[in-house]
Short mmCIF file of C-alpha atoms and ligand atoms in Angstrom, two decimals:
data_model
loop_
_atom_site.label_atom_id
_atom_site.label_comp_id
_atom_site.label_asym_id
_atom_site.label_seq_id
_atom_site.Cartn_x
_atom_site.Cartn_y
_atom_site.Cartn_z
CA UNK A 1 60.10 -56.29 60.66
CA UNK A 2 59.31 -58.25 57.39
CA UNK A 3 55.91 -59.76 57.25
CA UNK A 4 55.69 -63.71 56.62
CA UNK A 5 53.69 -65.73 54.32
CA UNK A 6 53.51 -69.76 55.29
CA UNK A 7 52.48 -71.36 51.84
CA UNK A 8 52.00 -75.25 52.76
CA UNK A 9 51.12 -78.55 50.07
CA UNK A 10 49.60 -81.09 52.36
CA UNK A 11 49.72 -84.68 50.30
CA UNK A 12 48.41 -88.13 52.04
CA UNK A 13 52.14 -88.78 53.52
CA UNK A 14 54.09 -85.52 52.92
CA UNK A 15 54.05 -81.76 54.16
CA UNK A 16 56.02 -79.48 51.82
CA UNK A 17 55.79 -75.77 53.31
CA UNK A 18 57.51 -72.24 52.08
CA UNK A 19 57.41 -69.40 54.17
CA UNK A 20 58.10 -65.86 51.95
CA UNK A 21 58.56 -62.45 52.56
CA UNK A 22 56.50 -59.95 51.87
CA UNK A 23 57.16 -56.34 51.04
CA UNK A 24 54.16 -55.00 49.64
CA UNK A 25 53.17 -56.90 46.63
CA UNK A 26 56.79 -58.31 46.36
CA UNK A 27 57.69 -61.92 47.36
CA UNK A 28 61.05 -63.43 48.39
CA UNK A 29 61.49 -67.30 49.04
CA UNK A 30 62.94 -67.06 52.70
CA UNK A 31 62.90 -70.95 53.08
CA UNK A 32 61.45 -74.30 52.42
CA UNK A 33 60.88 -77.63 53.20
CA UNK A 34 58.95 -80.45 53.77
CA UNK A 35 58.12 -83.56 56.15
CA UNK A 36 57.82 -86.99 54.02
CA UNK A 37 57.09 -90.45 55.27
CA UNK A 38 53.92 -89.23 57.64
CA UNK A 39 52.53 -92.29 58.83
CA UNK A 40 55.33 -94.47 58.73
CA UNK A 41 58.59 -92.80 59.21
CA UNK A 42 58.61 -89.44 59.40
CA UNK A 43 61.67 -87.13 58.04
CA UNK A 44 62.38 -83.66 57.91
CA UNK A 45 64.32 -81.36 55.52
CA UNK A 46 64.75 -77.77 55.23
CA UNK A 47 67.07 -75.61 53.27
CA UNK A 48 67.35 -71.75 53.32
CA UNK A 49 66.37 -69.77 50.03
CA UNK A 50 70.59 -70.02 49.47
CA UNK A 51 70.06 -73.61 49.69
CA UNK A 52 72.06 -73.86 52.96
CA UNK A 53 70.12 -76.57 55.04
CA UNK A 54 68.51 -75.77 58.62
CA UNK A 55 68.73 -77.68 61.46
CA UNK A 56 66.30 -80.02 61.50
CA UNK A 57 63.00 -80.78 63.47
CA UNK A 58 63.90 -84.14 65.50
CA UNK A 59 61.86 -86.68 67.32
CA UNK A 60 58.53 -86.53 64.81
CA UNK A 61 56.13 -89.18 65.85
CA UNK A 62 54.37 -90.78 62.71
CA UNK A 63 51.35 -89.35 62.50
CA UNK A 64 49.83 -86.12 61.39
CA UNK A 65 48.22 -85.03 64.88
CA UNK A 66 50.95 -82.27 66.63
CA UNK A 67 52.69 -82.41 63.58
CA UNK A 68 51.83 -78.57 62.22
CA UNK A 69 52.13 -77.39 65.57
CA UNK A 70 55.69 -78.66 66.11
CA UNK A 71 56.08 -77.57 62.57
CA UNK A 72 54.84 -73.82 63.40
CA UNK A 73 57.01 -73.02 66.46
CA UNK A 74 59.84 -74.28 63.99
CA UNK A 75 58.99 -71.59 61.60
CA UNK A 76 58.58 -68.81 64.47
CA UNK A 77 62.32 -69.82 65.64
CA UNK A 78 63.30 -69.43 62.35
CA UNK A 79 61.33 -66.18 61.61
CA UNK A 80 63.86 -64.21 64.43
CA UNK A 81 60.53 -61.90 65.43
CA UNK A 82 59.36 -61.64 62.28
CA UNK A 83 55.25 -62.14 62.22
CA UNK A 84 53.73 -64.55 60.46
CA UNK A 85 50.57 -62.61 58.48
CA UNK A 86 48.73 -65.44 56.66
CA UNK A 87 48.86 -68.84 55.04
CA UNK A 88 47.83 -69.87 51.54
CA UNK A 89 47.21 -74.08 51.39
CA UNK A 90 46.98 -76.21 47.80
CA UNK A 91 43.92 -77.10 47.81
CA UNK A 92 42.91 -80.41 45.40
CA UNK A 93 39.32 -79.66 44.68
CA UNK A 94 37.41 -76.28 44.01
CA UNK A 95 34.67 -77.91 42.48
CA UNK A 96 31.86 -75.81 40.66
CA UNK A 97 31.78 -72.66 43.41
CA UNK A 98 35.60 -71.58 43.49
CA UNK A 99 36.77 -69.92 39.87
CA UNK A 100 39.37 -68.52 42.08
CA UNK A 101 41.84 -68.45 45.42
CA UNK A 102 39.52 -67.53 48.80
CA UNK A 103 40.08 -66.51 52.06
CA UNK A 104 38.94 -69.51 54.41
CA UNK A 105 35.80 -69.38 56.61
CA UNK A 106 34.16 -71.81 58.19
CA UNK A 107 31.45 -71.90 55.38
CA UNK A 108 34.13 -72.29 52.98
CA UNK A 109 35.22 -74.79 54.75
CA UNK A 110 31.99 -76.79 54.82
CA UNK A 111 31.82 -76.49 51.31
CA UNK A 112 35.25 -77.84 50.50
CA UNK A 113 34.35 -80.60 52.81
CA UNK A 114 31.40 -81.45 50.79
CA UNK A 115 34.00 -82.04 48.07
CA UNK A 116 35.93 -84.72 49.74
CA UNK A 117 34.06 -87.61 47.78
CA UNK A 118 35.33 -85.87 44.49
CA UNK A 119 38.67 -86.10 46.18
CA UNK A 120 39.11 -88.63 48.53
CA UNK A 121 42.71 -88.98 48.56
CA UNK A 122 43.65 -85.91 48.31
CA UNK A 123 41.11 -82.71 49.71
CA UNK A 124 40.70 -84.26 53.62
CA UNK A 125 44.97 -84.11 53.68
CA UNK A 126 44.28 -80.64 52.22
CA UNK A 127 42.17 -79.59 54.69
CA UNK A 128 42.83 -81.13 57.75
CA UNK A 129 46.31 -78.54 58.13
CA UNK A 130 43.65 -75.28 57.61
CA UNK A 131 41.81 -76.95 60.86
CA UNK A 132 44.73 -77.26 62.69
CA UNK A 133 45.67 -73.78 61.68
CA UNK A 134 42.58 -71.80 62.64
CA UNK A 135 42.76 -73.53 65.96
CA UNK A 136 45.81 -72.65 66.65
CA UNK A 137 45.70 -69.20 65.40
CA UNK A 138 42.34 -68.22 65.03
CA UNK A 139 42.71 -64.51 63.81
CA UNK A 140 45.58 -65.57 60.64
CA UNK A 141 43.70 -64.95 57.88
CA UNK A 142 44.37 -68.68 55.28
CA UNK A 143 43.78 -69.28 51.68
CA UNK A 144 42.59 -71.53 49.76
CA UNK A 145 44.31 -72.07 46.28
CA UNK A 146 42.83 -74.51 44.06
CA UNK A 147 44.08 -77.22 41.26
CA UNK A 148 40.70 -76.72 39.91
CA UNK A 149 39.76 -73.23 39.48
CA UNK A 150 41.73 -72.02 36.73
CA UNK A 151 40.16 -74.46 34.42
CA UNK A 152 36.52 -72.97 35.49
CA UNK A 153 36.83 -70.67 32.48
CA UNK A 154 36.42 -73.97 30.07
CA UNK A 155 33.28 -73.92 27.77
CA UNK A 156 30.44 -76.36 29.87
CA UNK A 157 30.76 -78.14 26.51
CA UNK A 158 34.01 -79.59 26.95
CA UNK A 159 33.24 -80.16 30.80
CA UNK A 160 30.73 -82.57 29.35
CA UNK A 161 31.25 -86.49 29.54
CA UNK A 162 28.80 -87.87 27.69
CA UNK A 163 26.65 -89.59 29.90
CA UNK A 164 23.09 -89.15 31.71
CA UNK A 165 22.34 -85.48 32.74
CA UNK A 166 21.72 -86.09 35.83
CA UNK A 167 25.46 -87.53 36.82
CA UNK A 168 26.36 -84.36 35.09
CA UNK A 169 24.20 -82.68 37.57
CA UNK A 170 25.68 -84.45 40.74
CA UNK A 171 29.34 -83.18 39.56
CA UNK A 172 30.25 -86.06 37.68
CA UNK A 173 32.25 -83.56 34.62
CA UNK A 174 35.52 -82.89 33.84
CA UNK A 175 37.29 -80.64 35.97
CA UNK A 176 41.21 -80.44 34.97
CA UNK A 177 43.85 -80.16 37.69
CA UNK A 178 47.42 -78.46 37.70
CA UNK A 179 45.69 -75.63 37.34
CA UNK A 180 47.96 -73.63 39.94
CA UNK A 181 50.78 -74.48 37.75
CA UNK A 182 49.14 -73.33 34.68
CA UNK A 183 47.87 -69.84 36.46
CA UNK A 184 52.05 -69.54 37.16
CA UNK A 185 52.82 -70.31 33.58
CA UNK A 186 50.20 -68.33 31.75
CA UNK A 187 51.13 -65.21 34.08
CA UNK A 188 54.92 -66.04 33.73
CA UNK A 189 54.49 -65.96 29.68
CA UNK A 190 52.64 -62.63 29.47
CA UNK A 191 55.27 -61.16 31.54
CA UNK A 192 58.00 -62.72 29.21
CA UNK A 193 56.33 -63.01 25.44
CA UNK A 194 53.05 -60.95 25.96
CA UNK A 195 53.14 -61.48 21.83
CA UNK A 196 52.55 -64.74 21.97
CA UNK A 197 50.59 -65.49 25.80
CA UNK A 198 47.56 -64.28 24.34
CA UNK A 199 47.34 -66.67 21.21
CA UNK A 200 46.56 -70.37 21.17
CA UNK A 201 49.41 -72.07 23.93
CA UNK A 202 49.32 -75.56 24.58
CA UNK A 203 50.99 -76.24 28.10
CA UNK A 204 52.39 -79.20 28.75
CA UNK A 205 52.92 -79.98 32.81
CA UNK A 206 55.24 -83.27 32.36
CA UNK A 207 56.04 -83.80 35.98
CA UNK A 208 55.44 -87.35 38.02
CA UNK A 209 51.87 -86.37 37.16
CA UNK A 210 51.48 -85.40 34.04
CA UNK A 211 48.88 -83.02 31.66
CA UNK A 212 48.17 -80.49 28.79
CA UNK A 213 46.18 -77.81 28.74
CA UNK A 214 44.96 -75.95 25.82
CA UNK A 215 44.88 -72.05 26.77
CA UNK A 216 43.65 -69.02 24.92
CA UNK A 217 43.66 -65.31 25.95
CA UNK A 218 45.45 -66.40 28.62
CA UNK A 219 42.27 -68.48 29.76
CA UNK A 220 42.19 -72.55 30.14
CA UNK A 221 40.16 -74.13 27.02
CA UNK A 222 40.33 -77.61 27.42
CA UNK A 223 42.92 -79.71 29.68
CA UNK A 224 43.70 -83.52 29.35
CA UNK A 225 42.64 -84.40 32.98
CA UNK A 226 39.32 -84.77 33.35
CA UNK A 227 36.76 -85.92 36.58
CA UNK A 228 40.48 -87.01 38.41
CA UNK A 229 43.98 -86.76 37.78
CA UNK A 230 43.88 -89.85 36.24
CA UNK A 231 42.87 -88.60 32.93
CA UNK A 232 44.88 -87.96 29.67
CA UNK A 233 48.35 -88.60 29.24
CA UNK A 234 50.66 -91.36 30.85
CA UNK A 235 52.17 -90.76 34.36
CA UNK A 236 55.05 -91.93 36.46
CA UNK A 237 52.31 -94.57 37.72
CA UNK A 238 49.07 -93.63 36.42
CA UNK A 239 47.71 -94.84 33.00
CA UNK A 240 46.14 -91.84 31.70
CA UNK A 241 43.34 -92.00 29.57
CA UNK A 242 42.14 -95.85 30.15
CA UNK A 243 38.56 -97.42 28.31
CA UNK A 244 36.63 -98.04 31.46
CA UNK A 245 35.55 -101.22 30.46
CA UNK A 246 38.85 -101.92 31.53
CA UNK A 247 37.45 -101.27 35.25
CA UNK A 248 34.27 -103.09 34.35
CA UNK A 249 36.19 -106.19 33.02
CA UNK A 250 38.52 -106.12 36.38
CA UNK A 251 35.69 -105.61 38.63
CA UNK A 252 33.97 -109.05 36.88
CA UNK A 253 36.84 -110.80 37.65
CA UNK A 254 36.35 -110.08 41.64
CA UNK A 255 39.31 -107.07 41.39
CA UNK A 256 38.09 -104.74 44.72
CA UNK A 257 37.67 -100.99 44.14
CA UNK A 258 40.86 -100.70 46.64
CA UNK A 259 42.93 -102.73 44.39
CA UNK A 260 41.40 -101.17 41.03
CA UNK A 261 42.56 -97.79 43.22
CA UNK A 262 46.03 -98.83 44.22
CA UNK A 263 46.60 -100.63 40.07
CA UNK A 264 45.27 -96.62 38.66
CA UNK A 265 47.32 -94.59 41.06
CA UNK A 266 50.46 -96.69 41.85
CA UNK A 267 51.05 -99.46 40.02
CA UNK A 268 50.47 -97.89 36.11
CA UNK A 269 52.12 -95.52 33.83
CA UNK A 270 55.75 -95.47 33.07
CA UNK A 271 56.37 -97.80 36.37
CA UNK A 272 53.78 -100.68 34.96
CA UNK A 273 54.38 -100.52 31.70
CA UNK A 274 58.73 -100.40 32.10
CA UNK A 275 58.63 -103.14 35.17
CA UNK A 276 61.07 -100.82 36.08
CA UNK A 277 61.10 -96.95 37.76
CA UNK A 278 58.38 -94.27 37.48
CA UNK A 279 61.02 -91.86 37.17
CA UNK A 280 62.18 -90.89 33.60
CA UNK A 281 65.57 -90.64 34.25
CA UNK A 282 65.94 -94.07 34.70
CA UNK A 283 63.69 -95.19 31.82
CA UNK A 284 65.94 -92.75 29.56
CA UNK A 285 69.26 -94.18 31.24
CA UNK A 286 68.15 -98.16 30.83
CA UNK A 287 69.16 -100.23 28.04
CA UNK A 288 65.73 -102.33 28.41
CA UNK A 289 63.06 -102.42 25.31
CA UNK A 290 60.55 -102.07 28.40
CA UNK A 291 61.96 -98.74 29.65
CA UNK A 292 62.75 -97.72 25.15
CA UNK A 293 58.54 -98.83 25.16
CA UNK A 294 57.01 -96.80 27.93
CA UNK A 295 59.36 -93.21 27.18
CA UNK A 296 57.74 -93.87 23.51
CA UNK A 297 54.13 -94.36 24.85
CA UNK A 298 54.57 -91.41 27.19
CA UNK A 299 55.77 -89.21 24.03
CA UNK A 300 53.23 -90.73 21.54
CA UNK A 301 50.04 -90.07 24.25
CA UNK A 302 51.75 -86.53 24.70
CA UNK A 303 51.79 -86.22 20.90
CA UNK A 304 48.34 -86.72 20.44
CA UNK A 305 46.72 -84.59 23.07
CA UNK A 306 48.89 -82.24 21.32
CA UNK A 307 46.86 -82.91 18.35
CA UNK A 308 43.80 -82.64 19.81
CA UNK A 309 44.10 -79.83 21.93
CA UNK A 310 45.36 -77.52 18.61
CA UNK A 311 42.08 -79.12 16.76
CA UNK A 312 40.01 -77.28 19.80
CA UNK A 313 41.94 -74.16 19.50
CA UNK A 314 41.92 -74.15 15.88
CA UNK A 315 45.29 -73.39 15.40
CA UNK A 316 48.49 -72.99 17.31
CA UNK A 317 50.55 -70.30 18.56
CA UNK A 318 53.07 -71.85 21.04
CA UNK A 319 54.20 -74.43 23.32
CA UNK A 320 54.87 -74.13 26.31
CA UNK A 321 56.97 -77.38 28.46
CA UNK A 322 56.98 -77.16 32.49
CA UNK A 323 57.40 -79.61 35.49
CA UNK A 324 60.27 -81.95 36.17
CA UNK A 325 60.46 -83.39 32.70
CA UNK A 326 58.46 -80.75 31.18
CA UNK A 327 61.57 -78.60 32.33
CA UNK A 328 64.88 -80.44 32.19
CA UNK A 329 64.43 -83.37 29.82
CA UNK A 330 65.84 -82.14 26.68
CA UNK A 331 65.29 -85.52 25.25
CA UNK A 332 61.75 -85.73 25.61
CA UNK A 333 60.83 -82.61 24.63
CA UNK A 334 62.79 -83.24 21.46
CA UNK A 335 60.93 -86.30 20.66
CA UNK A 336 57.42 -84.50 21.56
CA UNK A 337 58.00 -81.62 19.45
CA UNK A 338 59.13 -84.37 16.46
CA UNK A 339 55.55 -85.58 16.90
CA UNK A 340 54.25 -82.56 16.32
CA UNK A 341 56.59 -81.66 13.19
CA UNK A 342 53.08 -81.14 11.33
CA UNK A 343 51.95 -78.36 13.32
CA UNK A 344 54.82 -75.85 12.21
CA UNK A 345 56.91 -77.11 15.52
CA UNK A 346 60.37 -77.13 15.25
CA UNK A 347 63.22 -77.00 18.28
CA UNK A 348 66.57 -75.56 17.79
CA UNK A 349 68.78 -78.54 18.63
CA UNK A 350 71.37 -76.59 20.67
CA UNK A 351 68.86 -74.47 22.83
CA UNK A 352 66.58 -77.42 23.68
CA UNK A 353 70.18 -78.88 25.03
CA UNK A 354 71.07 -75.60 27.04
CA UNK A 355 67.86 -75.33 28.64
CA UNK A 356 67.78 -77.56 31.45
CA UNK A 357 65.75 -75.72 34.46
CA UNK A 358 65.37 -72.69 33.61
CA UNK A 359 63.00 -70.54 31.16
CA UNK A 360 64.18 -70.27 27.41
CA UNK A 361 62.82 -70.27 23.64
CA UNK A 362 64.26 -73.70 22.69
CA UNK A 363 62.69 -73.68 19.43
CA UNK A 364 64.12 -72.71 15.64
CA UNK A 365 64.51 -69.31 14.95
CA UNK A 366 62.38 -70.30 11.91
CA UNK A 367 60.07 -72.31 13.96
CA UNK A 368 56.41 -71.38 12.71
CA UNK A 369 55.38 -72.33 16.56
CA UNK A 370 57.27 -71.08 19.33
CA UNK A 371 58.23 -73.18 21.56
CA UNK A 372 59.32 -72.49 25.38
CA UNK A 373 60.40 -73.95 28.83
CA UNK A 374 58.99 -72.60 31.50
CA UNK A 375 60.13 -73.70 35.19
CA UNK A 376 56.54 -73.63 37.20
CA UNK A 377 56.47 -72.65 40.68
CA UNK A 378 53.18 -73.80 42.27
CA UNK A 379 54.02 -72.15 45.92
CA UNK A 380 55.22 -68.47 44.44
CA UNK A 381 51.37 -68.61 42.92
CA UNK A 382 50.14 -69.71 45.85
CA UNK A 383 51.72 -66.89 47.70
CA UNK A 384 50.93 -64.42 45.16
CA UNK A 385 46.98 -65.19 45.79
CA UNK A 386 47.70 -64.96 49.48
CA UNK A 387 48.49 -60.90 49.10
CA UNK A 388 45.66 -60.69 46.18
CA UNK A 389 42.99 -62.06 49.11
CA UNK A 390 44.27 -60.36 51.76
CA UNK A 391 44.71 -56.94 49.75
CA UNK A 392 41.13 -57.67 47.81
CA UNK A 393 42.74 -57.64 44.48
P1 AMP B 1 57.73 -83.03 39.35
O1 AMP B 1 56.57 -83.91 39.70
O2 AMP B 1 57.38 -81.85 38.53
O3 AMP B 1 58.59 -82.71 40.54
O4 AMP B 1 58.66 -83.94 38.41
C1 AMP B 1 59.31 -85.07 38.92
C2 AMP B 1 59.74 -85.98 37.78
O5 AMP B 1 60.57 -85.27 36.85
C3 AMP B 1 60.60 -87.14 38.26
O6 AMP B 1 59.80 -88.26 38.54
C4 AMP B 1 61.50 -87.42 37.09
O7 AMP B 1 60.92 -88.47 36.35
C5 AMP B 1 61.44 -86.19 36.22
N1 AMP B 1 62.75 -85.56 36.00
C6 AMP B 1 63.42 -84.71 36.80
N2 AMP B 1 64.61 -84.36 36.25
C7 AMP B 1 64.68 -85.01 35.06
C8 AMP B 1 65.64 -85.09 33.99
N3 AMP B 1 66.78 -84.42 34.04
N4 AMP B 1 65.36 -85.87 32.94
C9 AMP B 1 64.21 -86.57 32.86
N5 AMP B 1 63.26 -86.53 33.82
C10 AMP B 1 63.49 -85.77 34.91
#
């Protein structure tokens, strides 16, 4: 008998689960997959951890209501006897209370509820699978793991916006997300350069969302999202960083806070400014000035968080690129580190090239600043807090 560990990313329209093994502290993918198109039409896909797909879960109605429980007795046939010993859930929003992954109560709940107007699109889709959950199976211990938390180590300086204390007070700060991916990427770097993981890193998380985080002693400094994640650097279709008088101006000329909403999250970033895809690979394959604009707008906003994120370490030690770009656009990450020549960056042409999806040094031998890839893997830390909570570690 192998015990189970159900690791599941609930979004607004999509259900992405991994069930591991567990053998003491040591985790095996066993398999994976996800539901997308909740709400409107629903599909299923599930592979094996050999990639071999599983047959799938048919005749999903649209909504979310039965669908975790359909969902479950899926993953018990598939488990062949094998019990299932806890879950670990992605949760959005940790706010001020949670530096850390917890083990879900119902006051814990209650608290993370309170958080849903820092979250509103994301922490009730979050939660609403831990409900269904602890109905289901009240006595399976479930853990929260938060996009939030590992940033709680920042200086309450640079959580600071600089506006009236008492917004401050009410929760209106920065709070930095990705952070699960970072926690992955800062452990993943000790393990494999524990030379250079405890200097000044910049990480740079260049997926469909997109940020940088500054990270000392192996601790988060300063990250480029802020109150949301639609702070800092360009995204597949958010604008990063934006004045907010832009908001003011739209709001004047009758734009609706559901339409300012849907322009931010949807209709932005590389997609807006290209006319074209929110995906890079497109943008790099298109022979369009749009597309050739918006890949050098995403490199030049990367480029200067860069900067400012080595002016509040002081210095710089490495780099560190993750997330679908972040990971497997060799082009990008040559034009980044270009940008940031004048911090002692430089790639070796040929590695950068090799490295497409895995983890490799892909900068110059005589490179003052390291430079790595790193793939991230959000669930595997997810997991990992799972047996920390349930073993008290
Ligand atoms: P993620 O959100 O981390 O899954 O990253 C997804 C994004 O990575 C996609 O929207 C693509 O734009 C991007 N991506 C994946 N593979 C490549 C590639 N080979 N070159 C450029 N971008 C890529």
């Amino acid at each position: 008998m192998t015990d189970a560990i159900l690791v599941l990313n609930a979004g607004s329209s999509s259900l992405k689960f991994q069930v591991f093994d567990r053998a003491g502290d040591d985790l095996t993918i066993r398999l994976r997959g996800q539901v997308e198109g909740i709400g409107s039409r629903p599909s299923f896909r599930a592979t094996a951890a050999d990639g071999t797909a599983l047959d799938p879960l048919d005749g999903l109605d649209t909504g979310h209501t039965g669908l975790l429980d359909r969902l479950r007795t899926w993953i018990a046939d598939h488990l062949g006897g094998d019990p299932l010993v806890a879950a670990g859930h992605r949760v959005v929003h940790g706010g001020d209370r949670f530096g850390g992954s917890v083990l879900v109560d119902d006051a814990v709940l209650a608290d993370l509820d309170a958080l849903t107007p820092l979250a509103p699109l994301h922490q009730p889709h979050n939660l609403g699978p831990i409900r269904a959950l602890a109905a289901a199976l009240p006595d399976l211990p479930q853990v929260a793991c938060f996009d939030t938390a590992f940033h709680r180590t920042q200086p309450a300086l640079h959580r600071r916006f600089a506006l009236p204390r008492d917004l401050h007070d009410q929760g209106i700060k920065r709070y930095g997300f990705h952070g699960l991916s970072y926690a992955y990427v800062t452990a993943d770097l000790r393990h494999r350069v524990p030379e250079i993981a405890g200097g000044k890193v910049i990480i740079a998380h260049l997926g469909s969302g997109a940020s940088l985080c500054a990270v000392e002693h192996g601790r988060s400094v300063e990250s480029s999202m802020g109150f949301t994640a639609l702070d800092g650097v360009i995204m597949g279709t958010r604008p990063g960083s934006l004045d907010a008088g832009v908001v003011l101006h739209l709001m004047r000329q009758g734009w609706s806070a559901d339409r300012i909403e849907t322009l931010l999250y949807k209709q932005s970033g590389l997609l807006g400014v290209s006319g074209i895809s929110n995906d890079m690979r497109d943008l790099l394959e298109s022979e369009r000035d749009e597309a050739a604009e918006a890949v050098a707008l995403f490199v030049h906003r990367i480029g200067r968080e860069i900067g400012a994120l080595a002016a509040t370490l002081g210095g710089l030690d490495a780099v560190v690129f993750t997330a679908g770009i972040g990971e497997r656009s060799a082009e990008i990450r040559a034009r980044v580190c270009r940008q940031a020549g004048w911090l002692g960056v430089r790639l070796d042409p040929e590695a950068n090239q090799r490295c497409r999806g895995e983890a490799g040094r892909i900068s110059a031998p005589d490179s003052r600043v390291p430079v790595w890839t790193i793939p991230t893997n959000e669930e595997l830390m997810i997991a990992r807090d799972v047996v920390g909570c349930l073993t008290g570690a």
